[in-house]
Amino acid sequence: MRIIVVGAGVLGLSVAGRLARAGADVLLLDRQGAGTGTSATTFAWVNSSRKPDPAYHRLNVEGMAEHGRLAGRLPGARAYFPSGALQWADAASERWLGENVERLRALGYPARWVTREEAARLAAPLRVPDGVTALAHFPGEGYVLPDVFVRGLLADALGHGAAYATAEVVALDEVPHGVAVTLAGGEVRRADRVVLAAGRWTHRLAAGAGIDIPMVTGTGRGAATVGLLGYARSPRLGLRCVVHSPGLNLRPSSGGHTVLQALDLNAEVDPARPPAPDAEVARILAGRFSALLDGSERGPEIDLRVGFRSLPADGRTVAGYASADSRVYCLVSHSGITLAPLLGRLVAAEVTTGEEQELLGPFRPTRFAGARRSEFEVDQRATGLGEQ
């Protein structure tokens, strides 16, 4: 079976690798290069912390487990770290955290309360601020180093026989017995099936093929898709786990560096004019980071990046064909880092065998058919403790 995978983010790479392992003739296409879209600017927290929909929570829990199974098989350096995660609440967010801990415990999701001293040991070398009133530990969570993960997934796909090219796909056309994929230079590639995993560009390419995949498409100031991350070059903390504190989220990165995220600052960012190193949002981010340090370090040095999230309009994964006779398999999701290994395995199985995978049943694109956008669209601006 000849299969073209459009998009070489973590979802497309995961699917391509699994398809190649299954013996398919795979061509992976990306207009800029592997891992250069949403996958390049992601907090990369592996979790199912705030997924109230039962089917989506279950999918993410299975995604967490799949990371552990995949980690030992990927070539290259280690990319996945099951470090656990901490959430620290102040008086304003204590009830929010408490309700979520109890909800997750009822679902069998590991969550426990910890003391300030234990939290400090788990997250060393951060300081727990005086205003923190409740602290929870989620031992089953973790994080990924996105660039290392992308390299490992690409090497795995190529090592199992997939081909890879940098090329922009401008059109998908279903033709008798297959799909014609038109590239920007006019070249047409043909395949028996196409897996469309183009992240935030999925909506546009699908629409050209007559497929409706409702997504949040705004990219201006205040859009839900816009995300700001800080990459702290100094101090080198050697943070031990993911930490969510009031006003600042932190994730370990390679070389002892730290990735920073302040969700409330996303609305202040204009992607058309990315913030300069001395911008107000940069000063706020540095101030919040400094407040968690012990005071012995010099002022932090932070590089800023603005990225865009891939957001289906109802906040849930889209995986499947738009109709019974379609040969274009659509795949797009928020929580792509958490879900990539699992979706890679399940989607490859559906495409190569035609057998539906039970976990993906609630996430078909057909769920949007005949519905008004107002009936399913949700506000996905993340601002609360433990949100993404």
Short mmCIF file of N, CA and C in Angstrom, two decimals, residues 112-245:
data_model
loop_
_atom_site.label_atom_id
_atom_site.label_comp_id
_atom_site.label_asym_id
_atom_site.label_seq_id
_atom_site.Cartn_x
_atom_site.Cartn_y
_atom_site.Cartn_z
N ARG A 112 -1.71 12.90 44.60
CA ARG A 112 -1.60 12.90 46.06
C ARG A 112 -1.18 14.28 46.54
N TRP A 113 -1.56 14.59 47.77
CA TRP A 113 -1.15 15.84 48.39
C TRP A 113 0.24 15.66 49.00
N VAL A 114 1.05 16.70 48.92
CA VAL A 114 2.39 16.65 49.49
C VAL A 114 2.62 17.89 50.34
N THR A 115 3.60 17.80 51.22
CA THR A 115 3.97 18.93 52.05
C THR A 115 4.88 19.88 51.27
N ARG A 116 5.09 21.06 51.81
CA ARG A 116 6.00 22.01 51.18
C ARG A 116 7.41 21.43 51.09
N GLU A 117 7.81 20.73 52.14
CA GLU A 117 9.16 20.16 52.17
C GLU A 117 9.32 19.08 51.10
N GLU A 118 8.30 18.23 50.97
CA GLU A 118 8.38 17.17 49.96
C GLU A 118 8.36 17.75 48.56
N ALA A 119 7.52 18.78 48.35
CA ALA A 119 7.47 19.43 47.04
C ALA A 119 8.82 20.04 46.69
N ALA A 120 9.46 20.65 47.66
CA ALA A 120 10.77 21.25 47.42
C ALA A 120 11.79 20.19 47.03
N ARG A 121 11.71 19.01 47.67
CA ARG A 121 12.64 17.93 47.32
C ARG A 121 12.36 17.40 45.91
N LEU A 122 11.08 17.24 45.58
CA LEU A 122 10.71 16.69 44.27
C LEU A 122 11.12 17.61 43.13
N ALA A 123 11.01 18.92 43.37
CA ALA A 123 11.24 19.89 42.30
C ALA A 123 12.60 20.55 42.36
N ALA A 124 13.41 20.22 43.37
CA ALA A 124 14.65 20.93 43.61
C ALA A 124 15.28 21.41 42.30
N PRO A 125 15.79 22.63 42.29
CA PRO A 125 16.09 23.50 43.42
C PRO A 125 15.15 24.70 43.55
N LEU A 126 13.88 24.57 43.27
CA LEU A 126 12.97 25.70 43.37
C LEU A 126 12.59 25.98 44.82
N ARG A 127 12.21 27.22 45.06
CA ARG A 127 11.68 27.64 46.36
C ARG A 127 10.16 27.66 46.28
N VAL A 128 9.49 27.11 47.29
CA VAL A 128 8.03 27.16 47.34
C VAL A 128 7.63 28.49 47.98
N PRO A 129 6.96 29.38 47.24
CA PRO A 129 6.63 30.70 47.78
C PRO A 129 5.71 30.61 49.00
N ASP A 130 5.76 31.64 49.83
CA ASP A 130 4.96 31.68 51.05
C ASP A 130 3.47 31.64 50.76
N GLY A 131 3.05 32.18 49.61
CA GLY A 131 1.63 32.25 49.29
C GLY A 131 1.02 30.95 48.84
N VAL A 132 1.82 29.91 48.66
CA VAL A 132 1.30 28.61 48.24
C VAL A 132 0.61 27.93 49.43
N THR A 133 -0.64 27.49 49.22
CA THR A 133 -1.44 26.92 50.30
C THR A 133 -1.76 25.44 50.12
N ALA A 134 -1.59 24.90 48.92
CA ALA A 134 -1.88 23.49 48.66
C ALA A 134 -0.95 22.99 47.56
N LEU A 135 -0.45 21.77 47.72
CA LEU A 135 0.50 21.22 46.76
C LEU A 135 0.12 19.79 46.43
N ALA A 136 0.03 19.49 45.15
CA ALA A 136 -0.34 18.15 44.69
C ALA A 136 0.75 17.59 43.79
N HIS A 137 0.94 16.29 43.89
CA HIS A 137 1.93 15.58 43.08
C HIS A 137 1.21 14.57 42.21
N PHE A 138 1.57 14.53 40.93
CA PHE A 138 0.99 13.62 39.96
C PHE A 138 2.12 12.73 39.42
N PRO A 139 2.38 11.60 40.09
CA PRO A 139 3.59 10.82 39.78
C PRO A 139 3.60 10.15 38.42
N GLY A 140 2.44 9.99 37.78
CA GLY A 140 2.41 9.33 36.48
C GLY A 140 2.68 10.22 35.30
N GLU A 141 2.80 11.52 35.54
CA GLU A 141 3.01 12.47 34.45
C GLU A 141 4.49 12.61 34.12
N GLY A 142 4.79 13.39 33.11
CA GLY A 142 6.18 13.57 32.71
C GLY A 142 6.31 14.63 31.64
N TYR A 143 7.38 14.53 30.88
CA TYR A 143 7.61 15.51 29.82
C TYR A 143 8.46 14.89 28.73
N VAL A 144 8.51 15.60 27.62
CA VAL A 144 9.29 15.19 26.46
C VAL A 144 10.21 16.33 26.06
N LEU A 145 11.38 16.01 25.58
CA LEU A 145 12.25 16.99 24.91
C LEU A 145 11.87 16.97 23.44
N PRO A 146 11.12 17.98 22.97
CA PRO A 146 10.52 17.89 21.63
C PRO A 146 11.52 17.69 20.50
N ASP A 147 12.64 18.41 20.53
CA ASP A 147 13.59 18.28 19.42
C ASP A 147 14.21 16.88 19.39
N VAL A 148 14.50 16.32 20.54
CA VAL A 148 15.05 14.97 20.61
C VAL A 148 14.00 13.95 20.17
N PHE A 149 12.77 14.17 20.59
CA PHE A 149 11.66 13.29 20.22
C PHE A 149 11.46 13.27 18.71
N VAL A 150 11.47 14.44 18.10
CA VAL A 150 11.31 14.54 16.64
C VAL A 150 12.42 13.79 15.92
N ARG A 151 13.66 13.99 16.36
CA ARG A 151 14.78 13.29 15.71
C ARG A 151 14.64 11.78 15.84
N GLY A 152 14.22 11.32 17.00
CA GLY A 152 14.06 9.89 17.19
C GLY A 152 12.94 9.31 16.33
N LEU A 153 11.81 10.02 16.26
CA LEU A 153 10.69 9.55 15.44
C LEU A 153 11.06 9.52 13.96
N LEU A 154 11.76 10.57 13.50
CA LEU A 154 12.16 10.61 12.09
C LEU A 154 13.15 9.48 11.78
N ALA A 155 14.13 9.29 12.65
CA ALA A 155 15.10 8.21 12.44
C ALA A 155 14.42 6.85 12.43
N ASP A 156 13.42 6.68 13.28
CA ASP A 156 12.69 5.42 13.32
C ASP A 156 11.94 5.18 12.02
N ALA A 157 11.25 6.22 11.53
CA ALA A 157 10.51 6.08 10.27
C ALA A 157 11.43 5.77 9.10
N LEU A 158 12.53 6.52 9.00
CA LEU A 158 13.47 6.29 7.90
C LEU A 158 14.13 4.92 8.03
N GLY A 159 14.43 4.53 9.26
CA GLY A 159 15.06 3.24 9.47
C GLY A 159 14.19 2.06 9.09
N HIS A 160 12.89 2.28 9.04
CA HIS A 160 11.97 1.22 8.63
C HIS A 160 11.50 1.38 7.19
N GLY A 161 12.18 2.27 6.45
CA GLY A 161 11.93 2.34 5.01
C GLY A 161 11.09 3.48 4.51
N ALA A 162 10.62 4.37 5.38
CA ALA A 162 9.85 5.52 4.91
C ALA A 162 10.76 6.48 4.14
N ALA A 163 10.20 7.15 3.15
CA ALA A 163 10.90 8.23 2.44
C ALA A 163 10.41 9.56 3.00
N TYR A 164 11.27 10.57 2.92
CA TYR A 164 10.95 11.87 3.51
C TYR A 164 11.43 12.97 2.59
N ALA A 165 10.58 13.98 2.39
CA ALA A 165 10.96 15.10 1.53
C ALA A 165 10.36 16.39 2.07
N THR A 166 11.11 17.47 1.90
CA THR A 166 10.59 18.79 2.23
C THR A 166 9.89 19.34 1.00
N ALA A 167 8.58 19.45 1.08
CA ALA A 167 7.77 19.90 -0.06
C ALA A 167 6.43 20.38 0.46
N GLU A 168 5.94 21.45 -0.13
CA GLU A 168 4.65 21.99 0.29
C GLU A 168 3.51 21.35 -0.50
N VAL A 169 2.57 20.79 0.21
CA VAL A 169 1.36 20.23 -0.41
C VAL A 169 0.34 21.35 -0.54
N VAL A 170 -0.18 21.54 -1.76
CA VAL A 170 -1.16 22.61 -1.98
C VAL A 170 -2.55 22.08 -2.26
N ALA A 171 -2.68 20.80 -2.60
CA ALA A 171 -4.01 20.27 -2.89
C ALA A 171 -4.03 18.76 -2.73
N LEU A 172 -5.18 18.28 -2.27
CA LEU A 172 -5.46 16.85 -2.19
C LEU A 172 -6.73 16.59 -2.98
N ASP A 173 -6.67 15.65 -3.90
CA ASP A 173 -7.84 15.33 -4.73
C ASP A 173 -8.04 13.83 -4.74
N GLU A 174 -9.22 13.41 -4.32
CA GLU A 174 -9.55 11.99 -4.37
C GLU A 174 -9.89 11.62 -5.81
N VAL A 175 -9.21 10.61 -6.31
CA VAL A 175 -9.38 10.14 -7.68
C VAL A 175 -9.72 8.65 -7.61
N PRO A 176 -10.15 8.06 -8.73
CA PRO A 176 -10.45 6.63 -8.70
C PRO A 176 -9.27 5.82 -8.15
N HIS A 177 -9.54 5.06 -7.13
CA HIS A 177 -8.57 4.13 -6.53
C HIS A 177 -7.45 4.82 -5.77
N GLY A 178 -7.58 6.11 -5.44
CA GLY A 178 -6.51 6.73 -4.69
C GLY A 178 -6.69 8.21 -4.47
N VAL A 179 -5.56 8.87 -4.18
CA VAL A 179 -5.53 10.31 -3.90
C VAL A 179 -4.37 10.92 -4.68
N ALA A 180 -4.64 12.05 -5.33
CA ALA A 180 -3.60 12.82 -6.00
C ALA A 180 -3.16 13.95 -5.08
N VAL A 181 -1.87 14.04 -4.84
CA VAL A 181 -1.30 15.05 -3.95
C VAL A 181 -0.48 16.01 -4.80
N THR A 182 -0.94 17.26 -4.89
CA THR A 182 -0.27 18.26 -5.73
C THR A 182 0.67 19.09 -4.87
N LEU A 183 1.92 19.22 -5.32
CA LEU A 183 2.92 20.00 -4.61
C LEU A 183 3.01 21.41 -5.18
N ALA A 184 3.66 22.30 -4.44
CA ALA A 184 3.71 23.71 -4.82
C ALA A 184 4.32 23.92 -6.20
N GLY A 185 5.25 23.09 -6.61
CA GLY A 185 5.87 23.24 -7.92
C GLY A 185 5.08 22.65 -9.06
N GLY A 186 3.91 22.09 -8.75
CA GLY A 186 3.07 21.49 -9.79
C GLY A 186 3.17 19.99 -9.90
N GLU A 187 4.17 19.40 -9.25
CA GLU A 187 4.32 17.94 -9.30
C GLU A 187 3.16 17.27 -8.59
N VAL A 188 2.71 16.16 -9.12
CA VAL A 188 1.61 15.41 -8.53
C VAL A 188 2.12 14.03 -8.10
N ARG A 189 1.91 13.71 -6.85
CA ARG A 189 2.23 12.38 -6.32
C ARG A 189 0.92 11.64 -6.07
N ARG A 190 0.90 10.36 -6.31
CA ARG A 190 -0.32 9.57 -6.11
C ARG A 190 -0.10 8.52 -5.02
N ALA A 191 -1.18 8.24 -4.32
CA ALA A 191 -1.11 7.26 -3.24
C ALA A 191 -2.44 6.55 -3.11
N ASP A 192 -2.40 5.38 -2.48
CA ASP A 192 -3.65 4.68 -2.18
C ASP A 192 -4.41 5.37 -1.06
N ARG A 193 -3.65 5.91 -0.11
CA ARG A 193 -4.23 6.63 1.02
C ARG A 193 -3.35 7.82 1.35
N VAL A 194 -3.97 8.84 1.95
CA VAL A 194 -3.24 9.98 2.49
C VAL A 194 -3.62 10.13 3.96
N VAL A 195 -2.63 10.32 4.80
CA VAL A 195 -2.88 10.71 6.19
C VAL A 195 -2.55 12.20 6.29
N LEU A 196 -3.57 13.00 6.54
CA LEU A 196 -3.41 14.45 6.64
C LEU A 196 -3.19 14.81 8.10
N ALA A 197 -1.94 15.11 8.44
CA ALA A 197 -1.55 15.44 9.81
C ALA A 197 -0.77 16.74 9.81
N ALA A 198 -1.38 17.76 9.22
CA ALA A 198 -0.68 19.02 8.96
C ALA A 198 -0.89 20.06 10.06
N GLY A 199 -1.24 19.63 11.26
CA GLY A 199 -1.37 20.56 12.36
C GLY A 199 -2.40 21.64 12.09
N ARG A 200 -2.02 22.89 12.36
CA ARG A 200 -2.99 23.98 12.22
C ARG A 200 -3.33 24.29 10.76
N TRP A 201 -2.63 23.66 9.82
CA TRP A 201 -2.96 23.83 8.40
C TRP A 201 -3.90 22.73 7.90
N THR A 202 -4.28 21.83 8.77
CA THR A 202 -5.16 20.72 8.38
C THR A 202 -6.49 21.22 7.83
N HIS A 203 -7.06 22.22 8.47
CA HIS A 203 -8.37 22.75 8.05
C HIS A 203 -8.34 23.19 6.59
N ARG A 204 -7.30 23.93 6.21
CA ARG A 204 -7.24 24.48 4.84
C ARG A 204 -7.07 23.37 3.82
N LEU A 205 -6.16 22.44 4.06
CA LEU A 205 -5.94 21.37 3.09
C LEU A 205 -7.14 20.44 3.01
N ALA A 206 -7.77 20.17 4.13
CA ALA A 206 -8.96 19.32 4.11
C ALA A 206 -10.09 20.00 3.35
N ALA A 207 -10.27 21.30 3.55
CA ALA A 207 -11.35 22.02 2.87
C ALA A 207 -11.18 21.94 1.36
N GLY A 208 -9.93 22.01 0.89
CA GLY A 208 -9.69 21.91 -0.54
C GLY A 208 -10.08 20.57 -1.12
N ALA A 209 -10.14 19.55 -0.24
CA ALA A 209 -10.56 18.21 -0.67
C ALA A 209 -12.04 17.97 -0.38
N GLY A 210 -12.75 19.04 0.01
CA GLY A 210 -14.17 18.91 0.30
C GLY A 210 -14.48 18.33 1.66
N ILE A 211 -13.52 18.40 2.57
CA ILE A 211 -13.68 17.83 3.92
C ILE A 211 -13.69 18.97 4.93
N ASP A 212 -14.67 18.96 5.82
CA ASP A 212 -14.78 20.01 6.83
C ASP A 212 -14.19 19.53 8.15
N ILE A 213 -13.08 20.12 8.55
CA ILE A 213 -12.47 19.86 9.85
C ILE A 213 -12.47 21.19 10.61
N PRO A 214 -13.49 21.45 11.42
CA PRO A 214 -13.57 22.75 12.10
C PRO A 214 -12.41 22.92 13.09
N MET A 215 -11.70 24.02 12.95
CA MET A 215 -10.58 24.30 13.82
C MET A 215 -10.58 25.77 14.22
N VAL A 216 -9.87 26.08 15.28
CA VAL A 216 -9.63 27.46 15.65
C VAL A 216 -8.49 27.95 14.76
N THR A 217 -8.77 28.94 13.94
CA THR A 217 -7.79 29.35 12.92
C THR A 217 -7.18 30.72 13.15
N GLY A 218 -7.68 31.49 14.11
CA GLY A 218 -7.13 32.81 14.35
C GLY A 218 -5.69 32.75 14.82
N THR A 219 -4.89 33.69 14.36
CA THR A 219 -3.48 33.74 14.75
C THR A 219 -3.06 35.13 15.20
N GLY A 220 -4.02 36.01 15.44
CA GLY A 220 -3.71 37.36 15.86
C GLY A 220 -3.60 37.48 17.37
N ARG A 221 -3.37 38.69 17.83
CA ARG A 221 -3.25 38.96 19.27
C ARG A 221 -4.52 38.50 19.98
N GLY A 222 -4.35 37.75 21.05
CA GLY A 222 -5.48 37.28 21.83
C GLY A 222 -6.10 35.99 21.35
N ALA A 223 -5.64 35.44 20.22
CA ALA A 223 -6.20 34.19 19.70
C ALA A 223 -5.83 33.03 20.62
N ALA A 224 -6.75 32.07 20.72
CA ALA A 224 -6.50 30.90 21.57
C ALA A 224 -5.34 30.06 21.08
N THR A 225 -5.01 30.17 19.82
CA THR A 225 -3.92 29.37 19.26
C THR A 225 -2.54 29.86 19.68
N VAL A 226 -2.44 31.11 20.09
CA VAL A 226 -1.14 31.74 20.32
C VAL A 226 -0.58 31.33 21.69
N GLY A 227 0.68 30.92 21.70
CA GLY A 227 1.33 30.55 22.95
C GLY A 227 2.74 31.12 23.03
N LEU A 228 3.09 31.64 24.21
CA LEU A 228 4.42 32.19 24.46
C LEU A 228 5.19 31.25 25.38
N LEU A 229 6.41 30.95 25.01
CA LEU A 229 7.29 30.16 25.86
C LEU A 229 8.60 30.90 26.07
N GLY A 230 9.15 30.75 27.27
CA GLY A 230 10.46 31.28 27.56
C GLY A 230 11.45 30.14 27.74
N TYR A 231 12.63 30.31 27.16
CA TYR A 231 13.68 29.30 27.28
C TYR A 231 14.82 29.91 28.08
N ALA A 232 14.93 29.51 29.34
CA ALA A 232 15.90 30.12 30.25
C ALA A 232 17.29 29.52 30.01
N ARG A 233 18.18 30.37 29.51
CA ARG A 233 19.57 29.93 29.30
C ARG A 233 20.35 29.92 30.61
N SER A 234 19.97 30.82 31.51
CA SER A 234 20.57 30.83 32.84
C SER A 234 19.53 31.36 33.82
N PRO A 235 19.60 30.93 35.07
CA PRO A 235 20.54 29.94 35.58
C PRO A 235 20.19 28.53 35.14
N ARG A 236 21.17 27.65 35.15
CA ARG A 236 20.93 26.24 34.84
C ARG A 236 20.50 25.54 36.13
N LEU A 237 19.21 25.27 36.22
CA LEU A 237 18.65 24.76 37.47
C LEU A 237 18.82 23.27 37.65
N GLY A 238 18.68 22.52 36.57
CA GLY A 238 18.58 21.07 36.73
C GLY A 238 17.28 20.68 37.39
N LEU A 239 16.20 21.34 37.00
CA LEU A 239 14.87 21.05 37.54
C LEU A 239 14.54 19.57 37.37
N ARG A 240 13.87 18.98 38.36
CA ARG A 240 13.68 17.53 38.36
C ARG A 240 12.34 17.08 37.79
N CYS A 241 11.35 17.96 37.74
CA CYS A 241 10.04 17.55 37.24
C CYS A 241 9.29 18.77 36.72
N VAL A 242 8.15 18.53 36.10
CA VAL A 242 7.28 19.61 35.65
C VAL A 242 6.65 20.26 36.87
N VAL A 243 6.58 21.59 36.87
CA VAL A 243 5.99 22.33 37.98
C VAL A 243 4.99 23.35 37.44
N HIS A 244 3.80 23.36 38.04
CA HIS A 244 2.80 24.38 37.76
C HIS A 244 2.60 25.18 39.04
N SER A 245 2.96 26.44 39.00
CA SER A 245 2.79 27.31 40.15
C SER A 245 1.88 28.47 39.76
#
